[in-house]
Coordinates of C-alpha atoms in Angstrom, one line a residue:
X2 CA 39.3 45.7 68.1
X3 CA 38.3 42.6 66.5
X4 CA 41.0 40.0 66.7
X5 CA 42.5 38.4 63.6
X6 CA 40.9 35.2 62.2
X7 CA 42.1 32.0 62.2
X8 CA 42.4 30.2 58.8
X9 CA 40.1 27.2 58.7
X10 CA 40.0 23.9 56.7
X11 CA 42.4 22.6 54.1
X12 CA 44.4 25.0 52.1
X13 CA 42.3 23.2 49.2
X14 CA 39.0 24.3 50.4
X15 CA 36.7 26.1 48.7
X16 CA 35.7 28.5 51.7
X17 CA 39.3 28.6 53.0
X18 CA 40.9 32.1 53.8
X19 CA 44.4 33.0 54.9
X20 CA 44.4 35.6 57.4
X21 CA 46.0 39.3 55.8
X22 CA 47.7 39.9 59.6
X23 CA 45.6 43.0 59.9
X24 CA 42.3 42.0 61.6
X25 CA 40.7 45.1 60.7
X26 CA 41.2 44.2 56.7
X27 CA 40.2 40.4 57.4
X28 CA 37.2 41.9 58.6
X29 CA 36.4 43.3 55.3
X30 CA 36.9 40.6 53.5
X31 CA 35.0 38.3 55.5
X32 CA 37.8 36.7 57.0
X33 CA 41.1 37.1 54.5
X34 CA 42.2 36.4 51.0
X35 CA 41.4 33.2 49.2
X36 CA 45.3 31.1 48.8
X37 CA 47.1 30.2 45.7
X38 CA 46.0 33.5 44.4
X39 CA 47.7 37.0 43.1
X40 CA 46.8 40.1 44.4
X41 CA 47.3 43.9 43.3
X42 CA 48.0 46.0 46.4
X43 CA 48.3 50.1 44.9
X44 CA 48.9 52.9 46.2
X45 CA 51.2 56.1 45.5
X46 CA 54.6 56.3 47.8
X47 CA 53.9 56.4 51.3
X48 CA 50.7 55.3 51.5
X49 CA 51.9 52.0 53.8
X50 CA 52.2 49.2 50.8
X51 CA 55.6 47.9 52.2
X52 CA 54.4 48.2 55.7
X53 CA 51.1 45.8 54.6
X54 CA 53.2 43.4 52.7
X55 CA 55.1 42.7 55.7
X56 CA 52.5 42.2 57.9
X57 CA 51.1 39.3 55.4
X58 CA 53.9 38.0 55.1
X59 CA 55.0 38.2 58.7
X60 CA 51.5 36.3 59.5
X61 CA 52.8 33.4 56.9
X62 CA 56.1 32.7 59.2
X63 CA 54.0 32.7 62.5
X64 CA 52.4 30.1 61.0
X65 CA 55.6 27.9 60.1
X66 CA 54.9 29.1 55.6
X67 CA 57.5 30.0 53.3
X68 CA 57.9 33.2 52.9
X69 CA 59.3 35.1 50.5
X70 CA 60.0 39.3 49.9
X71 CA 61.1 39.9 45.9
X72 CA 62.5 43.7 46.0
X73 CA 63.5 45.8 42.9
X74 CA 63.4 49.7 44.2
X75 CA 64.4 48.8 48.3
X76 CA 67.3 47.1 49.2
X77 CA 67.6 44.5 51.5
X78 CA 68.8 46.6 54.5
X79 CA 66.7 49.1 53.7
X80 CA 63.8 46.7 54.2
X81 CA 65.0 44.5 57.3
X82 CA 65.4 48.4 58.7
X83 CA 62.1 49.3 58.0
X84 CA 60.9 46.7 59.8
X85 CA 62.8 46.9 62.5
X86 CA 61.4 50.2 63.1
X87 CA 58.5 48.4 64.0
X88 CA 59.8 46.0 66.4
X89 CA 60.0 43.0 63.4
X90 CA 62.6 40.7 62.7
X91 CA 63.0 39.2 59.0
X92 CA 65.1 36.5 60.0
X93 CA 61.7 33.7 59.1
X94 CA 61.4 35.4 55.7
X95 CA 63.9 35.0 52.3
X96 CA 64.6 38.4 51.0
X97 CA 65.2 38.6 47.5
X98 CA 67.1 41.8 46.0
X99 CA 66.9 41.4 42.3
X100 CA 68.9 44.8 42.1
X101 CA 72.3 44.4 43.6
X102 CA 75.8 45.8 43.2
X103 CA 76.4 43.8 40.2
X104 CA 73.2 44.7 38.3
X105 CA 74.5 48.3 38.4
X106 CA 77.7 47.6 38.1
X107 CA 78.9 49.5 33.9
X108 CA 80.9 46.3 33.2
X109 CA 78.2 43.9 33.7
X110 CA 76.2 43.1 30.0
X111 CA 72.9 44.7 31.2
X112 CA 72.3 47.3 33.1
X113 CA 69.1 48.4 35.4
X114 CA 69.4 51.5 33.9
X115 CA 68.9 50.8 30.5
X116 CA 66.0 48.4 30.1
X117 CA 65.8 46.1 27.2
X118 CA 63.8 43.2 26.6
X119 CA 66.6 41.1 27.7
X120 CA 66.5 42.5 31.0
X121 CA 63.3 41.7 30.9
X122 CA 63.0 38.3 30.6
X123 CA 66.3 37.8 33.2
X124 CA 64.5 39.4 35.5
X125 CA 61.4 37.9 35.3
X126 CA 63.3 34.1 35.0
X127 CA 65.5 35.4 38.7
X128 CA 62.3 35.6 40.1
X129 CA 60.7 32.1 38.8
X130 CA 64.4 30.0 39.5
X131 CA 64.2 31.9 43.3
X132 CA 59.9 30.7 43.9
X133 CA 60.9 27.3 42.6
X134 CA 64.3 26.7 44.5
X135 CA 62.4 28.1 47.9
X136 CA 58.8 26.9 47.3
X137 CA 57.4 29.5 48.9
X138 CA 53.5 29.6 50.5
X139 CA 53.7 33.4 50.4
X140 CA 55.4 35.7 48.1
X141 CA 55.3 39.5 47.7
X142 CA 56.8 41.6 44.9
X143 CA 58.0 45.2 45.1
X144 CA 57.3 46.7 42.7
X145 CA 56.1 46.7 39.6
X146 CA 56.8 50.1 38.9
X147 CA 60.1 48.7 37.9
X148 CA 59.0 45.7 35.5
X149 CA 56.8 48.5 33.8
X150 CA 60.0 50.3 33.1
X151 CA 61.7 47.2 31.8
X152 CA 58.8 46.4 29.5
X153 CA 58.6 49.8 27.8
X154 CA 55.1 49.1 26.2
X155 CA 51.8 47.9 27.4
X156 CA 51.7 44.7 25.4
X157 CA 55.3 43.3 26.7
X158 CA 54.4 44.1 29.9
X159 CA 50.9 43.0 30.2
X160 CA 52.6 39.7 29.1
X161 CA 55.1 38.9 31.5
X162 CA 52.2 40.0 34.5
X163 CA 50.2 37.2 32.8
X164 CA 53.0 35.1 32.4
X165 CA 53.9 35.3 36.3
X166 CA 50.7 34.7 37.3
X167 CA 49.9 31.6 35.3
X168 CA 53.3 30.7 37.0
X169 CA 52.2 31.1 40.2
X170 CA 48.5 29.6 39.8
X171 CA 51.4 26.3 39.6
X172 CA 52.6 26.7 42.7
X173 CA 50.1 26.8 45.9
X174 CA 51.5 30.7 46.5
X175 CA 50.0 33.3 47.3
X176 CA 51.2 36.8 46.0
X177 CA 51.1 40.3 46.2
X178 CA 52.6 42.5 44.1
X179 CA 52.8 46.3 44.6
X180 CA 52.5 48.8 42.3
X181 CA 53.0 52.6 43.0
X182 CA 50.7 53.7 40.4
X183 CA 53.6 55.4 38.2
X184 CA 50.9 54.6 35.4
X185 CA 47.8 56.2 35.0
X186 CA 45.6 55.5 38.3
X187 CA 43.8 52.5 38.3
X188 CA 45.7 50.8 35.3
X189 CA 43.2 48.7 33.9
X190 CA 46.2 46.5 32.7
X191 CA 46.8 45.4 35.9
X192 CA 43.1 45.2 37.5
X193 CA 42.3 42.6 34.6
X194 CA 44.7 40.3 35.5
X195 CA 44.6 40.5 39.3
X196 CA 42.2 38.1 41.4
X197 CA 41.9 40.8 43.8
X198 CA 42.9 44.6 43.9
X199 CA 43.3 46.5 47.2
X200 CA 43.8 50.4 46.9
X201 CA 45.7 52.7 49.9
X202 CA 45.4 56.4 49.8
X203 CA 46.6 59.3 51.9
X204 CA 45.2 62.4 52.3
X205 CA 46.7 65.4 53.2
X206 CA 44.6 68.1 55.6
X207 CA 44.9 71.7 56.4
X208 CA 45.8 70.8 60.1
X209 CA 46.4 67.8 61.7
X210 CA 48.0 64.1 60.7
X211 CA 47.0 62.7 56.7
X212 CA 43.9 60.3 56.8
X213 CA 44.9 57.2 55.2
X214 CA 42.2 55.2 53.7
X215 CA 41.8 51.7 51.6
X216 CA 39.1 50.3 49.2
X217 CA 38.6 46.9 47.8
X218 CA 38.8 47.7 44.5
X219 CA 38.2 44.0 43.1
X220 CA 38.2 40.5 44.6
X221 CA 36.7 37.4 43.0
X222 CA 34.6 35.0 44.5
X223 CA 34.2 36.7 48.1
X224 CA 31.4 39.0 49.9
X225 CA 33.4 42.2 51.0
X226 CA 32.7 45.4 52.4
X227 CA 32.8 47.8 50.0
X228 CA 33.7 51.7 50.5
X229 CA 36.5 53.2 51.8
X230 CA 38.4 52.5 55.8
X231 CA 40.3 54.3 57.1
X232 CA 43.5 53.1 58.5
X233 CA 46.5 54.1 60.5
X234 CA 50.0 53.3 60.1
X235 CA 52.0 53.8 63.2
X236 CA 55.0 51.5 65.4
X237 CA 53.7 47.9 65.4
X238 CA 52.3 48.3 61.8
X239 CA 48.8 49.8 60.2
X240 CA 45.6 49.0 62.3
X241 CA 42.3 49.2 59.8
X242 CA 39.0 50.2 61.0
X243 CA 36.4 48.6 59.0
X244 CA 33.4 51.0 58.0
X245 CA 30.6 50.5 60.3
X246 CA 27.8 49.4 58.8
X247 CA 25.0 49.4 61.7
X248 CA 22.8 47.0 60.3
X249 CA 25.3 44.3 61.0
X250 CA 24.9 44.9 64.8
X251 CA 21.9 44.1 66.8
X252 CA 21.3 43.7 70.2
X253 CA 18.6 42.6 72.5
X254 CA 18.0 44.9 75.7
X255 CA 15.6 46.3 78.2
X256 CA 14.1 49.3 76.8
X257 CA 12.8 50.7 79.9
X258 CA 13.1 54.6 80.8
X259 CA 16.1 54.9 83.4
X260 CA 16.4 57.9 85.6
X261 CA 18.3 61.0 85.0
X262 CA 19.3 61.5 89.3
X263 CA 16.4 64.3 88.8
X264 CA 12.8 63.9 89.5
X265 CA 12.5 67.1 87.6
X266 CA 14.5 66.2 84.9
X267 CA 12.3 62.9 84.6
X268 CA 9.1 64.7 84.8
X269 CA 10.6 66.8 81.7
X270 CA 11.6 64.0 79.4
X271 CA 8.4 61.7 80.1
X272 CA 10.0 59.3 82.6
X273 CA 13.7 59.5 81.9
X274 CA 16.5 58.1 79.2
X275 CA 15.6 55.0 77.3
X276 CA 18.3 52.7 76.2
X277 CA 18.7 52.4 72.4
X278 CA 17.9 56.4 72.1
X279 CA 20.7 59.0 71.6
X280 CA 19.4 62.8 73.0
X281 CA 21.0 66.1 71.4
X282 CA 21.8 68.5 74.2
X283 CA 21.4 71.8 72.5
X284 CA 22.0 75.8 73.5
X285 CA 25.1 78.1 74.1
X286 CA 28.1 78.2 75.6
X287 CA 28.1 77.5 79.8
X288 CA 24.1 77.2 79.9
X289 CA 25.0 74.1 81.7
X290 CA 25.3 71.2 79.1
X291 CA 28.4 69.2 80.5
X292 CA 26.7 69.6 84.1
X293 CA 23.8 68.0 82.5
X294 CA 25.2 65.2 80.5
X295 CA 27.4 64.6 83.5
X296 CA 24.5 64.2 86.1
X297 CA 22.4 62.0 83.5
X298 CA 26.0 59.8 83.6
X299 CA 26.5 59.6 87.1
X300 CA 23.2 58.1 87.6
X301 CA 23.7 56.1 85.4
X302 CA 27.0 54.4 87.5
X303 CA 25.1 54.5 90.4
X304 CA 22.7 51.5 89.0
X305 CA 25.9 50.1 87.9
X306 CA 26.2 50.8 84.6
X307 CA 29.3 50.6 82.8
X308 CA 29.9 54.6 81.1
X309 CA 32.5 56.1 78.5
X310 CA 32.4 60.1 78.2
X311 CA 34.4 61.0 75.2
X312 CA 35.9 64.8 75.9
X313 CA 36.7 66.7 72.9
X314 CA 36.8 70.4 74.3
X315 CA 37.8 70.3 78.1
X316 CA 40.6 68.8 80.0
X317 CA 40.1 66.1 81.9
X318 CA 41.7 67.7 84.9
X319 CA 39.4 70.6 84.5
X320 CA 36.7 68.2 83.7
X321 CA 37.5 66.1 87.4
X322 CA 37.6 68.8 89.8
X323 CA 34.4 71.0 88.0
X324 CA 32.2 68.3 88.8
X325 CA 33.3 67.8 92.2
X326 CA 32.9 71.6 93.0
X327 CA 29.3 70.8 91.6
X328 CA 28.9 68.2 93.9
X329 CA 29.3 65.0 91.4
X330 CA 32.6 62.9 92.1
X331 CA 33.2 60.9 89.5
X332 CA 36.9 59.4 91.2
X333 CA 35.2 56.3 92.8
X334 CA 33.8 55.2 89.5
X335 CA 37.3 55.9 87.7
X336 CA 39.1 53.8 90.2
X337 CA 36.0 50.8 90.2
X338 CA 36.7 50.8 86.2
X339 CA 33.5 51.5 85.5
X340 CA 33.8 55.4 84.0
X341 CA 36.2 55.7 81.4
X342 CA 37.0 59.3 80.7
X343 CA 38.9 59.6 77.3
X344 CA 40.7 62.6 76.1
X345 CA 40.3 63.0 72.2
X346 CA 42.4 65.0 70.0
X347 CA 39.9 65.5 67.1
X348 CA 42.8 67.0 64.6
X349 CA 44.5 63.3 64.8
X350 CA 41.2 61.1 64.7
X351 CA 39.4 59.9 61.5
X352 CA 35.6 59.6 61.3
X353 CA 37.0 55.4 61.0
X354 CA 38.8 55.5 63.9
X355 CA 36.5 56.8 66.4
X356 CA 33.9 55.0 65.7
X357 CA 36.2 51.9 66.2
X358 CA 37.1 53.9 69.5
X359 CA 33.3 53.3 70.1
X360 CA 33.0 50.3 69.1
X361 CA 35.5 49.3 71.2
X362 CA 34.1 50.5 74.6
X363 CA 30.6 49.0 73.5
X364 CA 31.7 45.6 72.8
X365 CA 34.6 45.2 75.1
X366 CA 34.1 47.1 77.8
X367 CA 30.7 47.0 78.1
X368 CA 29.9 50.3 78.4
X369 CA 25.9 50.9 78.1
X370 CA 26.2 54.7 78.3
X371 CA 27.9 57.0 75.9
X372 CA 28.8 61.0 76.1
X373 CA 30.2 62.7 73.0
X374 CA 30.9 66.1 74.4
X375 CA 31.0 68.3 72.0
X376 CA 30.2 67.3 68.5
X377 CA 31.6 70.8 67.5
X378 CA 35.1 70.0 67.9
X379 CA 34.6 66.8 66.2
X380 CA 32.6 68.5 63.3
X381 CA 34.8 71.5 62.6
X382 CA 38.2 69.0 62.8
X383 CA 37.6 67.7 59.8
X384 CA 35.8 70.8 57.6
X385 CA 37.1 69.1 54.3
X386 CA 35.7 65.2 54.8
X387 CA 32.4 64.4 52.9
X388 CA 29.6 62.6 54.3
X389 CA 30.3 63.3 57.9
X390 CA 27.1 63.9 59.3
X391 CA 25.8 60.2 57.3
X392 CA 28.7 58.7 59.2
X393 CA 27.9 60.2 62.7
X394 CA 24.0 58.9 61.8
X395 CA 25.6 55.0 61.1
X396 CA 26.9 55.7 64.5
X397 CA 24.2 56.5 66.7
X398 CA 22.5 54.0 64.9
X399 CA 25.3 51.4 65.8
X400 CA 24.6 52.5 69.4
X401 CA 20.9 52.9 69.5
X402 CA 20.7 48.7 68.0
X403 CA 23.0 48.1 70.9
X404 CA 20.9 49.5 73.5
X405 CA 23.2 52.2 74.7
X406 CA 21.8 55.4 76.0
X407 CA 23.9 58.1 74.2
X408 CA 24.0 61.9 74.8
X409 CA 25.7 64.1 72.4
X410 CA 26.3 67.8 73.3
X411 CA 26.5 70.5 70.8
X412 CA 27.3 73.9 71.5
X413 CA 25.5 77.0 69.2
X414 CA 26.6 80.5 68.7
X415 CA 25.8 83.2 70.9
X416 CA 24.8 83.6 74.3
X417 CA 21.2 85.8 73.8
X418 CA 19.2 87.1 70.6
X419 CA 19.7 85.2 67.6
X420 CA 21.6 81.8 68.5
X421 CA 22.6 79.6 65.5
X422 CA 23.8 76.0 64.9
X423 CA 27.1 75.1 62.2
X424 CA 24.7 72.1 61.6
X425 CA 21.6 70.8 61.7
X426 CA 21.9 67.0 63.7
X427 CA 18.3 67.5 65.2
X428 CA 16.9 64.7 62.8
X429 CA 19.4 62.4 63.9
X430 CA 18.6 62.5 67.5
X431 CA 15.5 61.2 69.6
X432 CA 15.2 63.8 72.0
X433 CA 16.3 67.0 72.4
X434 CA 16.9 68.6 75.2
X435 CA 16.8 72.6 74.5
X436 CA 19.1 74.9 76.9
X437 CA 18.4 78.8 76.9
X438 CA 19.5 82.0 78.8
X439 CA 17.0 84.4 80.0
X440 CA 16.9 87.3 81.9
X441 CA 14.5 87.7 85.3
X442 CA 14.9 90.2 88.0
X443 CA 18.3 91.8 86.5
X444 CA 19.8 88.3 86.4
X445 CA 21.3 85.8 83.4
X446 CA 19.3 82.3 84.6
X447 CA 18.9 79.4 82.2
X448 CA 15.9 77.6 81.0
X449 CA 15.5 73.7 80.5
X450 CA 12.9 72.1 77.5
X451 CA 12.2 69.6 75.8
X452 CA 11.3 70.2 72.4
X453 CA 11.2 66.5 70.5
X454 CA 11.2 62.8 72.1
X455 CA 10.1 59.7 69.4
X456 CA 9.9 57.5 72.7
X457 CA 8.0 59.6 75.5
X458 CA 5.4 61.7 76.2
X459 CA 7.3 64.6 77.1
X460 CA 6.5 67.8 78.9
X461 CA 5.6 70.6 76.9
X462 CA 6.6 73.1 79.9
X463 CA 10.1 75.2 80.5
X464 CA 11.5 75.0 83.2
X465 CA 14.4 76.5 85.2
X466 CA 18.1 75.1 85.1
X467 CA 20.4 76.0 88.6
X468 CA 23.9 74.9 88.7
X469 CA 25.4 74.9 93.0
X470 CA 27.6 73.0 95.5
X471 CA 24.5 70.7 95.5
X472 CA 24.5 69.8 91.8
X473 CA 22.0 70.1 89.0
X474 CA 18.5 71.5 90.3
X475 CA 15.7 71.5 87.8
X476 CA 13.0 73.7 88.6
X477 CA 9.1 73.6 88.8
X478 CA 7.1 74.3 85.2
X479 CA 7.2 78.0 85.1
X480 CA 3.8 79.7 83.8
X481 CA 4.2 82.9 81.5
X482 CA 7.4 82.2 79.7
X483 CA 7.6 83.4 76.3
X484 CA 10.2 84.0 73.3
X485 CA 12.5 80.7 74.1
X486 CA 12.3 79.8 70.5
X487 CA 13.7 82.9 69.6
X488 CA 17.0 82.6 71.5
X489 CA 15.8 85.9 73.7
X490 CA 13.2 84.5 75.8
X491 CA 11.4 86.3 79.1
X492 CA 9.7 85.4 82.2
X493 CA 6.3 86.9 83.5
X494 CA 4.8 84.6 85.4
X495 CA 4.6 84.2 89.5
X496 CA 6.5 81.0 90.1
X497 CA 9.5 81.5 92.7
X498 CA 12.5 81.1 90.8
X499 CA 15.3 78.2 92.1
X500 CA 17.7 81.5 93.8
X501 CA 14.9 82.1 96.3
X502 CA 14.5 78.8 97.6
X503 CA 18.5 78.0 97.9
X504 CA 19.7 78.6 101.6
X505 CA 22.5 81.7 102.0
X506 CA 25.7 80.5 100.5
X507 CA 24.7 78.4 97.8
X508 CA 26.9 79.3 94.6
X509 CA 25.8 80.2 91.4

């Protein structure tokens, strides 16, 4: 992932940033938040708020600034414990509990529990004697959910928001201050006042882990991405994935067909895979997709290529010892460190964070070759998520301006007669390689085409697909063969078929 950004410049400067101490949201914002400023950071309970506001302000103490955590609904154990579940230590940062044993105790004058306009102000003057005794660079306020309460009306609390800021606009401190949107979503109260407004959600789904997602909602002065990213909050604090935008990425590269380890196979395509194309493997279930994509990989590592297969139905175990049965060992390229074979469990993924995933191999590793294998996993573990097909397209087209050959396998219904796709990706792709069973000579054989390519002259001919102990074997053109299209497609012609040629012993 991207690493954080350094702040540059005096604190004065007009282009300075302070870094958030997520490197993913710095990202966004084109390198942090602009100091002396305050921030609104919303989101209902659970959504990470507390979890952020540490993180910001543990970024301020690793870079020797005040600090300071201003708590009315946690206490202060409950806090230093939350971040020690993380592996933090408060110890550089001033915690603050406005709401102790005293404020509740039924002797004392006021009492949390029954808010008045005097509480009010006291509160709101504990929090301005505690900035200017401490003079702190960084300040965060949890929550306001409880100065709302205090206020009782819009008009006395819309005041002491505006009063706090102008307070702080005094001080060279930067704040943020949570809210848990008790109020109506999106108070407009709040947005008004704020420089800058950053929103966290959480989504529940049907199966699998919530997706949890952030939006700038507001923030003056800067160029940010805009949208939602998705984010994770797990031990070591949240991780934000930036949405990719794929014009932002381009990449110079030798856009010269490569070879797929078949003559055959090259003949078919027009000369082979170009870099900077993605090709859709399409057909049915164990026509011999994998075996394909894996070949067209393994080639690939033989010119020394750098490859990342991401596996989404099989085990990698399974995965391993198939393709050495088939006559492809893939171990001396996993222990070079030039394959990478990742597992992915697509009901704890978001669209954001495999695309990072991606990102990551491509820029870091250097991986020039891609397999996705299968996009029906990845498609069907997230039925409820909009736009997920325009997101798969930035994608590919993130990959493609990169100059990485791609292949993306997608499964269809049915084995013969009418076979049918959950979704149409075949104007996303650049080539599409077509996979069919057919029946000859009271057997089930498969059949190879080619049936778009925007880069090559392709063949317009079918021809015959044969899995053995030697491989992938791709057949000669075979004349007479009609109904592919239809998904039950026959052979007439005269051309030996690949089973007569093999030697005794060969397996299917």
């Amino acid at each position: 992932m991207a690493e954080a950004m350094e702040t540059t410049g005096a604190r004065s400067g007009s282009d300075t940033r302070i870094s958030t101490g997520i490197a993913g949201l710095n990202e966004i914002l084109g390198g942090g938040l602009t100091p002396d400023r305050l921030y609104l950071l919303e989101g209902t309970p659970g959504t990470g708020k507390t979890t952020l506001a540490l993180q910001f302000l543990l970024d301020g103490a690793a870079r020797n600034e005040r600090s300071l955590y201003v708590t009315l609904s946690e206490t202060a154990d409950e806090l230093r414990a939350a971040a020690a579940s993380h592996g933090w230590s408060l110890d550089n940062i001033d915690v603050y509990e406005l709401v102790n044993e005293l404020g509740l105790d039924p002797d004392s004058e006021q009492s949390i529990l029954h808010p008045s306009e005097i509480e009010l102000g006291e509160t709101v003057r504990e929090v301005i004697t505690r900035v200017e005794s401490l003079k702190p660079e960084r300040v965060v306020f949890d929550s306001l959910s409880e100065l709302r309460l205090l206020a009782q009306n819009p008009l006395r609390y819309r005041r002491q928001i505006l009063a706090l800021k102008h307070f702080f606009s005094k001080r060279s401190c930067t704040v943020l201050m949570l809210d848990d949107r008790t109020s109506e979503a999106g108070d407009p109260q709040l947005h008004s006042i704020a420089h800058g407004v950053i929103s966290l959600d959480q989504m529940p789904r049907e199966f699998g882990s919530e997706r949890r997602r952030l939006r700038i909602v507001k923030m003056r002065g800067i160029k940010f991405r805009g949208g939602y990213h998705d984010f994770v909050m797990e031990t070591g604090g949240i991780e934000v994935f930036p949405r990719l935008v794929a014009a932002d990425h381009h990449a110079t590269f030798d856009a010269q067909a490569r070879s797929t380890g078949s003559p055959e196979l090259d003949a078919l395509l027009g000369g082979g895979l170009v870099p900077g194309t993605n090709t859709l493997l399409l057909g049915p279930s164990g026509v011999g997709k994998t075996t394909t994509a894996m070949r067209c990989m393994l080639a690939a590592l033989d010119r020394g290529e750098t490859a990342t297969y991401y596996l989404f139905d099989e085990g990698l175990g399974t995965l391993i010892a198939r393709a050495a049965l088939l006559g492809m060992d893939l171990r001396p390229h996993l222990d070079s460190g030039r394959l990478t074979l990742t597992q992915i469990d697509p009901a704890e993924l978001s669209p954001g964070e495999f695309a990072a995933i991606v990102r990551h191999a491509v820029e870091q590793r250097g991986s020039t070759f891609v397999a996705v294998d299968s996009l029906n996993a990845y498609l069907h573990a997230m039925p409820g998520e909009e736009y997920l097909v325009l997101q798969m397209h930035e994608l590919l087209s993130y990959l493609n301006q990169k100059g990485v050959t791609t292949l993306l396998v997608l499964g269809q219904h049915g084995v013969i007669g009418e076979v049918r796709t959950d979704i149409d990706l075949s104007y996303l792709s650049d080539c599409i390689l077509l996979f069919r069973f057919f029946e000859a000579r009271a057997e089930i054989r498969a059949a190879l085409s080619v049936v778009k390519s925007r880069v090559n002259a392709h063949e317009r001919t079918i021809r015959e697909l044969r899995l053995s102990s030697e491989g992938l074997r791709v057949g000669e053109a075979l004349d007479d063969f009609e109904g592919v299209l239809t998904g039950l497609p026959a052979y007439r012609g005269r051309v030996a078929m690949l089973r007569d040629a093999d030697a005794p012993g060969d397996e299917a």
